[in-house]
Short mmCIF file of C-alpha atoms in Angstrom, two decimals:
data_model
loop_
_atom_site.label_atom_id
_atom_site.label_comp_id
_atom_site.label_asym_id
_atom_site.label_seq_id
_atom_site.Cartn_x
_atom_site.Cartn_y
_atom_site.Cartn_z
CA MET A 51 103.20 113.62 56.36
CA ALA A 52 105.10 110.41 55.37
CA GLU A 53 104.65 107.71 57.91
CA GLU A 54 107.45 105.72 58.59
CA THR A 55 106.84 102.08 57.38
CA LYS A 56 108.85 98.72 56.93
CA ARG A 57 110.77 98.88 53.84
CA PHE A 58 111.82 96.14 51.62
CA TYR A 59 114.98 96.01 49.13
CA TYR A 60 115.39 94.27 45.96
CA TYR A 61 117.58 94.09 42.56
CA ALA A 62 115.79 93.69 39.46
CA ASN A 63 116.13 94.53 35.90
CA GLY A 64 119.64 96.43 36.62
CA VAL A 65 118.36 98.52 39.27
CA TYR A 66 118.02 98.21 43.17
CA LEU A 67 114.34 98.76 44.51
CA ASP A 68 113.60 100.49 47.96
CA SER A 69 110.14 99.46 48.41
CA CYS A 70 107.07 100.04 50.54
CA MET A 71 105.81 96.68 49.37
CA LYS A 72 106.92 93.14 49.61
CA PHE A 73 107.69 91.42 46.47
CA PRO A 74 107.99 87.28 46.53
CA GLU A 75 108.97 87.78 42.89
CA LEU A 76 111.89 89.64 43.29
CA THR A 77 115.36 88.76 44.35
CA PRO A 78 116.25 90.45 47.79
CA ALA A 79 119.25 92.66 47.90
CA TYR A 80 120.60 95.88 49.72
CA PRO A 81 121.48 98.70 47.38
CA SER A 82 125.09 99.27 46.74
CA SER A 83 126.31 102.57 46.04
CA GLU A 84 127.36 102.50 42.48
CA LYS A 85 123.89 101.72 40.92
CA THR A 86 120.53 103.52 40.98
CA VAL A 87 118.03 103.12 43.75
CA VAL A 88 114.04 103.30 42.73
CA LYS A 89 112.14 104.36 45.36
CA ILE A 90 108.60 102.66 45.71
CA GLU A 91 105.91 104.48 47.86
CA PHE A 92 102.31 104.39 48.34
CA GLY A 93 100.74 107.85 47.71
CA GLN A 94 98.42 110.41 45.66
CA THR A 95 98.61 110.23 42.13
CA PRO A 96 97.49 112.93 39.89
CA GLU A 97 93.99 112.91 37.68
CA LYS A 98 96.12 114.08 34.87
CA LEU A 99 99.72 114.49 34.19
CA GLU A 100 100.91 118.05 33.46
CA ASN A 101 102.79 118.38 29.83
CA LEU A 102 100.46 115.41 28.78
CA LYS A 103 101.90 114.32 25.27
CA ALA A 104 100.01 110.99 24.54
CA LYS A 105 96.93 109.34 26.31
CA GLY A 106 95.87 105.85 25.54
CA VAL A 107 92.91 104.03 26.51
CA ARG A 108 94.57 103.17 30.00
CA PHE A 109 97.41 105.40 30.13
CA GLN A 110 99.16 108.96 30.08
CA ALA A 111 102.57 109.81 29.19
CA ALA A 112 104.69 113.06 29.43
CA PRO A 113 108.40 113.90 29.54
CA ASN A 114 110.06 111.59 32.13
CA GLU A 115 106.49 110.53 33.24
CA PHE A 116 103.97 107.86 33.06
CA LEU A 117 100.65 107.34 34.74
CA LEU A 118 98.46 104.19 34.61
CA PRO A 119 95.10 103.53 36.39
CA ILE A 120 94.07 100.25 36.64
CA ASP A 121 90.44 99.77 37.76
CA ASP A 122 89.97 98.20 41.07
CA VAL A 123 93.39 97.75 41.60
CA ALA A 124 95.87 100.87 41.77
CA THR A 125 97.14 104.00 40.03
CA PHE A 126 100.86 104.02 39.19
CA TRP A 127 102.86 106.94 38.53
CA VAL A 128 106.35 106.52 37.06
CA LYS A 129 108.64 109.33 37.15
CA ASN A 130 112.40 110.35 36.14
CA GLY A 131 113.34 106.65 36.23
CA ASP A 132 113.97 106.55 40.19
CA HIS A 133 110.27 106.89 41.74
CA ILE A 134 107.34 104.69 41.53
CA ILE A 135 103.98 106.01 43.54
CA ILE A 136 101.29 103.55 43.68
CA GLN A 137 97.63 104.55 44.99
CA PRO A 138 95.83 101.40 45.70
CA GLU A 139 92.20 101.10 45.22
CA PRO A 140 90.01 100.17 48.38
CA ARG A 141 89.91 96.34 49.32
CA VAL A 142 92.56 95.37 46.29
CA ASN A 143 94.85 92.41 47.01
CA GLU A 144 98.61 93.38 47.06
CA SER A 145 99.07 90.40 44.82
CA GLU A 146 97.03 92.10 41.82
CA ILE A 147 99.02 95.33 42.54
CA ARG A 148 102.14 93.44 42.05
CA VAL A 149 101.08 91.86 38.53
CA PHE A 150 100.60 95.15 37.04
CA PHE A 151 103.74 96.82 38.95
CA LEU A 152 106.10 94.10 37.71
CA ALA A 153 104.98 94.12 34.01
CA SER A 154 103.49 97.88 33.13
CA ALA A 155 105.19 100.17 35.88
CA MET A 156 108.58 98.23 35.66
CA GLY A 157 108.50 98.32 31.81
CA ALA A 158 107.81 102.01 31.79
CA LEU A 159 110.85 102.58 34.28
CA ALA A 160 112.91 100.85 31.77
CA HIS A 161 112.15 103.13 29.04
CA GLN A 162 112.68 106.31 31.63
CA ARG A 163 116.19 104.64 32.56
CA ARG A 164 117.07 104.47 28.71
CA GLN A 165 117.19 100.65 28.89
CA PHE A 166 115.52 98.57 26.14
CA PRO A 167 112.35 96.55 27.27
CA LEU A 168 111.86 93.77 24.76
CA HIS A 169 108.93 91.30 24.82
CA ALA A 170 110.91 88.13 25.56
CA SER A 171 112.06 85.60 27.88
CA ALA A 172 115.69 84.61 28.40
CA ILE A 173 117.67 81.74 29.49
CA MET A 174 121.34 81.09 29.98
CA TYR A 175 123.44 78.86 27.99
CA ASN A 176 127.46 78.68 28.58
CA GLY A 177 127.13 81.80 30.41
CA LYS A 178 125.49 83.81 27.71
CA ALA A 179 121.90 84.73 27.03
CA ILE A 180 119.47 83.44 24.71
CA LEU A 181 116.48 85.67 23.96
CA PHE A 182 112.97 84.14 22.97
CA SER A 183 111.05 87.09 21.74
CA GLY A 184 107.40 87.22 20.11
CA ASP A 185 103.75 88.32 20.70
CA SER A 186 101.77 87.06 23.76
CA GLY A 187 100.71 83.73 23.14
CA VAL A 188 103.60 82.53 21.29
CA GLY A 189 105.23 80.22 23.80
CA LYS A 190 107.93 82.48 25.32
CA SER A 191 107.26 81.61 28.97
CA THR A 192 106.64 78.14 28.15
CA LEU A 193 109.81 77.69 26.31
CA ALA A 194 111.77 79.26 29.29
CA GLY A 195 109.92 77.18 31.48
CA LEU A 196 110.73 73.80 29.52
CA PHE A 197 114.43 75.01 29.63
CA HIS A 198 114.41 75.38 33.01
CA LYS A 199 112.69 71.93 33.48
CA LYS A 200 115.81 70.72 31.33
CA GLY A 201 118.11 72.57 34.08
CA TYR A 202 118.92 75.68 32.27
CA GLN A 203 118.85 78.86 34.57
CA VAL A 204 116.14 81.32 33.33
CA ILE A 205 117.13 84.93 33.44
CA THR A 206 113.82 86.61 32.77
CA ASP A 207 110.34 86.03 31.58
CA ASP A 208 108.05 87.97 29.67
CA ILE A 209 110.42 91.54 29.41
CA SER A 210 113.88 91.34 28.73
CA ILE A 211 115.57 94.40 29.87
CA ILE A 212 118.58 95.25 27.52
CA ASP A 213 121.24 97.53 28.68
CA LYS A 214 124.74 99.09 27.63
CA GLU A 215 127.54 98.58 29.75
CA LYS A 216 128.91 102.02 30.73
CA ASN A 217 132.45 101.44 30.34
CA THR A 218 132.59 99.08 27.28
CA GLY A 219 129.32 99.79 25.53
CA GLN A 220 128.69 96.10 25.32
CA LEU A 221 124.79 95.25 25.07
CA LEU A 222 123.86 93.21 28.35
CA ILE A 223 120.71 91.21 29.50
CA GLU A 224 119.73 92.28 33.10
CA PRO A 225 118.32 89.56 35.27
CA GLY A 226 114.52 89.72 35.77
CA TYR A 227 112.30 88.25 38.28
CA ILE A 228 112.29 85.05 40.10
CA GLN A 229 109.04 83.57 38.57
CA LEU A 230 107.46 82.38 35.65
CA LYS A 231 104.16 83.30 34.39
CA LEU A 232 102.65 80.30 33.18
CA TRP A 233 98.99 79.46 31.92
CA GLU A 234 97.47 76.47 33.81
CA ASP A 235 97.81 74.09 30.68
CA THR A 236 101.22 74.88 30.60
CA MET A 237 101.52 74.16 34.10
CA ASN A 238 99.82 70.85 33.35
CA SER A 239 102.26 69.88 30.40
CA LEU A 240 105.28 70.67 32.71
CA HIS A 241 104.09 68.60 35.00
CA ILE A 242 103.72 71.41 37.71
CA GLY A 243 101.21 71.16 40.19
CA LYS A 244 98.87 74.11 40.71
CA LYS A 245 99.78 74.31 44.42
CA GLU A 246 103.32 75.04 43.22
CA GLY A 247 102.40 78.11 41.86
CA VAL A 248 100.27 81.07 42.93
CA LEU A 249 97.05 82.44 40.92
CA LEU A 250 98.18 85.77 39.37
CA ARG A 251 94.54 87.40 39.39
CA PRO A 252 91.21 86.03 40.45
CA GLY A 253 89.60 84.45 37.38
CA LEU A 254 92.48 84.35 35.17
CA LYS A 255 94.11 80.87 34.84
CA LYS A 256 97.49 82.15 35.00
CA TYR A 257 99.92 81.28 37.67
CA GLY A 258 103.13 82.78 39.03
CA TYR A 259 105.72 79.83 39.42
CA PRO A 260 108.64 80.64 41.46
CA ILE A 261 112.10 79.59 39.93
CA SER A 262 114.69 79.07 42.52
CA SER A 263 117.33 81.44 41.18
CA ILE A 264 118.32 83.60 38.38
CA PRO A 265 121.74 85.04 37.61
CA LYS A 266 123.14 87.66 39.79
CA LYS A 267 124.60 89.80 37.26
CA PRO A 268 123.98 91.05 33.74
CA LEU A 269 125.05 88.87 30.75
CA GLU A 270 126.23 88.95 27.47
CA ILE A 271 123.48 88.15 24.54
CA GLN A 272 124.18 85.29 22.12
CA ALA A 273 121.11 85.42 20.16
CA ILE A 274 117.45 86.50 19.89
CA TYR A 275 115.05 84.31 18.62
CA ALA A 276 111.69 85.69 17.36
CA LEU A 277 109.13 83.11 18.00
CA SER A 278 105.95 82.56 16.10
CA VAL A 279 103.13 79.92 15.56
CA TYR A 280 102.39 78.92 11.82
CA PRO A 281 99.94 76.27 10.12
CA GLY A 282 102.65 74.51 8.60
CA LYS A 283 104.03 71.22 9.11
CA GLU A 284 107.96 71.64 9.68
CA ILE A 285 109.84 73.72 12.37
CA LEU A 286 111.65 76.68 10.53
CA VAL A 287 114.53 78.68 11.56
CA ARG A 288 116.23 81.39 9.52
CA PRO A 289 118.67 84.30 10.05
CA LEU A 290 116.81 87.49 10.54
CA GLU A 291 118.62 90.51 8.90
CA GLY A 292 118.33 94.16 7.94
CA TRP A 293 115.03 96.05 7.70
CA GLU A 294 113.27 92.72 8.83
CA LYS A 295 115.29 92.42 11.86
CA PHE A 296 114.84 96.07 12.62
CA ARG A 297 111.21 95.87 12.40
CA HIS A 298 110.96 92.82 14.43
CA ILE A 299 112.76 94.23 17.38
CA LYS A 300 110.92 97.43 16.95
CA LYS A 301 107.70 95.70 17.21
CA ARG A 302 108.40 93.66 20.08
CA THR A 303 109.65 96.60 22.27
CA PHE A 304 107.47 96.80 25.39
CA ARG A 305 105.01 99.69 24.90
CA GLN A 306 106.88 101.46 22.38
CA LYS A 307 104.08 103.94 22.31
CA LEU A 308 105.68 105.51 25.43
CA VAL A 309 108.89 106.20 23.74
CA ASP A 310 108.02 109.29 21.94
CA PRO A 311 105.62 111.06 24.23
CA MET A 312 108.15 110.42 27.11
CA GLY A 313 110.77 112.00 24.99
CA TYR A 314 112.95 109.30 24.48
CA THR A 315 113.00 108.65 20.48
CA GLU A 316 116.71 109.27 19.81
CA PRO A 317 118.10 107.48 22.46
CA HIS A 318 115.73 104.64 22.08
CA TYR A 319 116.66 104.43 18.35
CA ARG A 320 120.12 104.40 19.08
CA LEU A 321 119.87 101.34 21.36
CA LEU A 322 117.66 99.78 18.69
CA GLU A 323 120.23 100.47 16.03
CA ASP A 324 122.82 99.08 18.28
CA ILE A 325 120.96 95.87 19.11
CA CYS A 326 120.09 95.23 15.40
CA GLN A 327 123.89 95.89 14.42
CA SER A 328 125.62 93.65 17.22
CA LEU A 329 123.23 90.86 17.88
CA PRO A 330 122.17 87.73 15.85
CA ALA A 331 118.66 87.23 15.31
CA PHE A 332 116.51 84.48 14.02
CA GLN A 333 113.09 83.72 12.90
CA LEU A 334 111.83 80.59 14.57
CA GLN A 335 108.55 79.28 13.36
CA ARG A 336 106.79 76.36 15.29
CA PRO A 337 103.97 74.36 13.72
CA PHE A 338 100.47 74.62 15.28
CA GLU A 339 100.46 71.10 15.87
CA GLU A 340 104.19 70.35 16.83
CA GLY A 341 104.68 69.29 20.37
CA TYR A 342 106.85 71.19 22.60
CA THR A 343 109.21 68.12 22.83
CA THR A 344 110.69 67.97 19.54
CA PHE A 345 110.73 71.74 19.51
CA VAL A 346 112.86 72.38 22.64
CA GLU A 347 115.46 69.70 21.11
CA PHE A 348 115.29 71.58 17.86
CA VAL A 349 116.14 75.03 19.59
CA GLU A 350 118.63 73.60 21.83
CA ASN A 351 120.34 72.04 18.94
CA HIS A 352 120.30 75.25 16.94
CA PHE A 353 121.86 77.53 19.67
CA GLN A 354 124.40 75.12 20.43
CA THR A 355 125.41 74.65 16.80
CA ASN A 356 125.48 78.57 16.24
CA GLN A 357 127.64 79.84 18.79
CA MET B 236 113.64 125.21 0.32
CA ALA B 237 112.06 124.36 -2.72
CA ASP B 238 108.96 122.04 -3.43
CA LYS B 239 110.11 120.47 -6.53
CA ILE B 240 113.44 119.04 -7.97
CA LYS B 241 114.54 120.92 -10.65
CA PRO B 242 117.85 120.83 -12.83
CA GLY B 243 120.34 122.48 -10.83
CA SER B 244 118.73 121.74 -7.43
CA ILE B 245 120.96 121.03 -4.31
CA ILE B 246 119.87 118.17 -2.41
CA ARG B 247 120.84 117.37 1.20
CA ARG B 248 119.72 115.22 4.19
CA ASN B 249 117.02 116.37 6.72
CA SER B 250 119.30 116.53 9.83
CA GLU B 251 116.12 115.15 11.47
CA ILE B 252 116.54 111.90 10.05
CA ILE B 253 118.98 109.22 11.31
CA GLY B 254 120.32 106.41 8.72
CA SER B 255 121.54 103.31 9.97
CA ASP B 256 123.33 100.51 8.29
CA ILE B 257 122.12 97.16 9.42
CA ASP B 258 123.47 94.04 7.81
CA GLY B 259 123.91 95.97 4.65
CA GLU B 260 120.50 97.78 4.52
CA THR B 261 119.74 101.04 5.27
CA VAL B 262 117.01 101.90 7.93
CA MET B 263 116.17 105.54 8.39
CA MET B 264 114.09 107.03 11.35
CA SER B 265 112.77 110.74 11.94
CA VAL B 266 113.58 111.95 15.44
CA ALA B 267 110.99 114.45 14.91
CA ASN B 268 107.97 111.98 14.59
CA GLY B 269 109.31 108.53 15.45
CA ARG B 270 108.53 107.09 12.16
CA TYR B 271 110.59 104.92 10.40
CA TYR B 272 111.47 103.82 6.83
CA GLY B 273 113.08 101.06 5.23
CA ILE B 274 114.63 101.82 1.84
CA ASN B 275 116.29 99.71 -0.93
CA GLN B 276 119.70 99.63 -2.38
CA VAL B 277 119.45 102.65 -4.74
CA GLY B 278 118.02 104.74 -2.02
CA SER B 279 120.74 103.53 0.41
CA SER B 280 123.27 104.53 -2.05
CA ILE B 281 121.77 108.12 -2.49
CA TRP B 282 121.67 108.56 1.10
CA HIS B 283 125.43 107.61 1.39
CA LEU B 284 126.32 110.05 -1.60
CA LEU B 285 124.26 112.98 0.50
CA HIS B 286 126.64 112.94 3.38
CA GLU B 287 127.22 116.46 2.15
CA PRO B 288 124.70 118.44 0.05
CA MET B 289 124.91 117.52 -3.69
CA GLN B 290 123.59 118.90 -6.92
CA LEU B 291 121.02 116.67 -8.87
CA GLU B 292 123.37 116.32 -11.73
CA SER B 293 126.38 115.15 -9.62
CA ILE B 294 123.76 112.35 -8.09
CA TYR B 295 122.78 111.27 -11.55
CA ALA B 296 126.61 110.91 -12.44
CA ALA B 297 127.53 109.07 -9.46
CA LEU B 298 124.71 106.60 -9.63
CA GLN B 299 125.33 105.85 -13.38
CA GLU B 300 128.85 104.91 -12.38
CA GLU B 301 128.05 102.87 -9.46
CA TYR B 302 125.23 100.82 -11.32
CA GLU B 303 126.05 100.95 -15.00
CA ILE B 304 122.87 102.04 -16.41
CA ASP B 305 122.19 104.33 -19.42
CA PRO B 306 121.81 108.29 -18.67
CA GLU B 307 118.17 108.25 -19.60
CA THR B 308 116.98 105.35 -17.36
CA CYS B 309 118.98 106.53 -14.52
CA GLU B 310 117.56 110.08 -14.65
CA ARG B 311 114.17 109.02 -14.79
CA GLU B 312 114.06 106.47 -11.94
CA VAL B 313 116.25 108.57 -9.75
CA LEU B 314 114.02 111.32 -9.97
CA VAL B 315 111.08 109.36 -8.96
CA PHE B 316 112.94 108.10 -5.74
CA LEU B 317 114.13 111.72 -5.14
CA GLU B 318 110.71 112.71 -5.08
CA ASP B 319 109.50 110.11 -2.86
CA LEU B 320 112.38 110.72 -0.16
CA MET B 321 111.37 114.53 -0.78
CA LYS B 322 107.97 113.76 0.01
CA ASN B 323 108.39 111.75 3.08
CA ASN B 324 110.76 114.68 4.36
CA ILE B 325 113.85 112.55 4.34
CA ILE B 326 115.62 114.80 2.12
CA ILE B 327 115.31 118.53 1.43
CA VAL B 328 115.76 120.54 -1.79
CA ASP B 329 117.16 123.87 -2.06
#
């Protein structure tokens, strides 16, 4: 039944991927024995999940299962934290499949693997990770791009996968993909030519910009910065604590709605609790009018003095 | 299980609720429905007292000592609070 086709091997978000598709956005790597291998295959996906617990406009969730049909692109079926089946629509471009795969399918996979996917980008400073979390459009990727320009290594963009080290119980961030997702105007302000990036979807002025390398191993986390934009004059930064910190991090969980129907309420909460108890967090507000040059210097100065 | 708090009531934690201390504040979450609650200092003290089931009067006594307030105010305010916790299924009254 299954025809033998070429396989591609990668490492991302703390797992090895054994894939039917080529992913230029991922770090090539052959599976090593101590980590799980996630199998990615083309195949038939169901219309409806058995044991369905939740249905959104665009997804279905059941214990250990997630189904996501995207019109004119593909249906993604993520199962048991180690298997993703893709059913492409006719005439779809592989690059479009990859966009949804890397965000939505990999995010659901992280939940199934009891990892914590947080809406955040991350850069490396002194061997540790600085995370920038926040809603779409607040500048997570832009900030990562600016630090990248300054010579900092990017760890991940858009989704940060937080994991617990098996033996020590320490919280670590897993390296993500070797690309930044940038809007056209951000590319312009970073002086990156359009030719250096790849258009993510037709009609969307967002580009995948390849970055040379990301760390090979998971890293300790120094701090989480909760980004927002506000109509004031000054850049504001203050510690986020207790209930407020909890609420922020919970709200920025990638697809939080999947947690309960997939059956991970308690382990997810325990991870969230651990993140809130062990990691310092700051609220960081950028005035609407503030240019990025001063902002980046401000942020850099803050994480250098708050080590 | 009772639906009202009365003198002599025994009050206990709902085992489906997990409470966490985060930077000195208590956050609670229901493993049954995923809902979460932030509670104030008094609520947090009550939650800590209830690591084992407790009679209403003992809760009053412990809180009066902790917060140095007069018995009448304490009882009035604590009762309102307990009723709220009961309504949200955080505590169970026997």
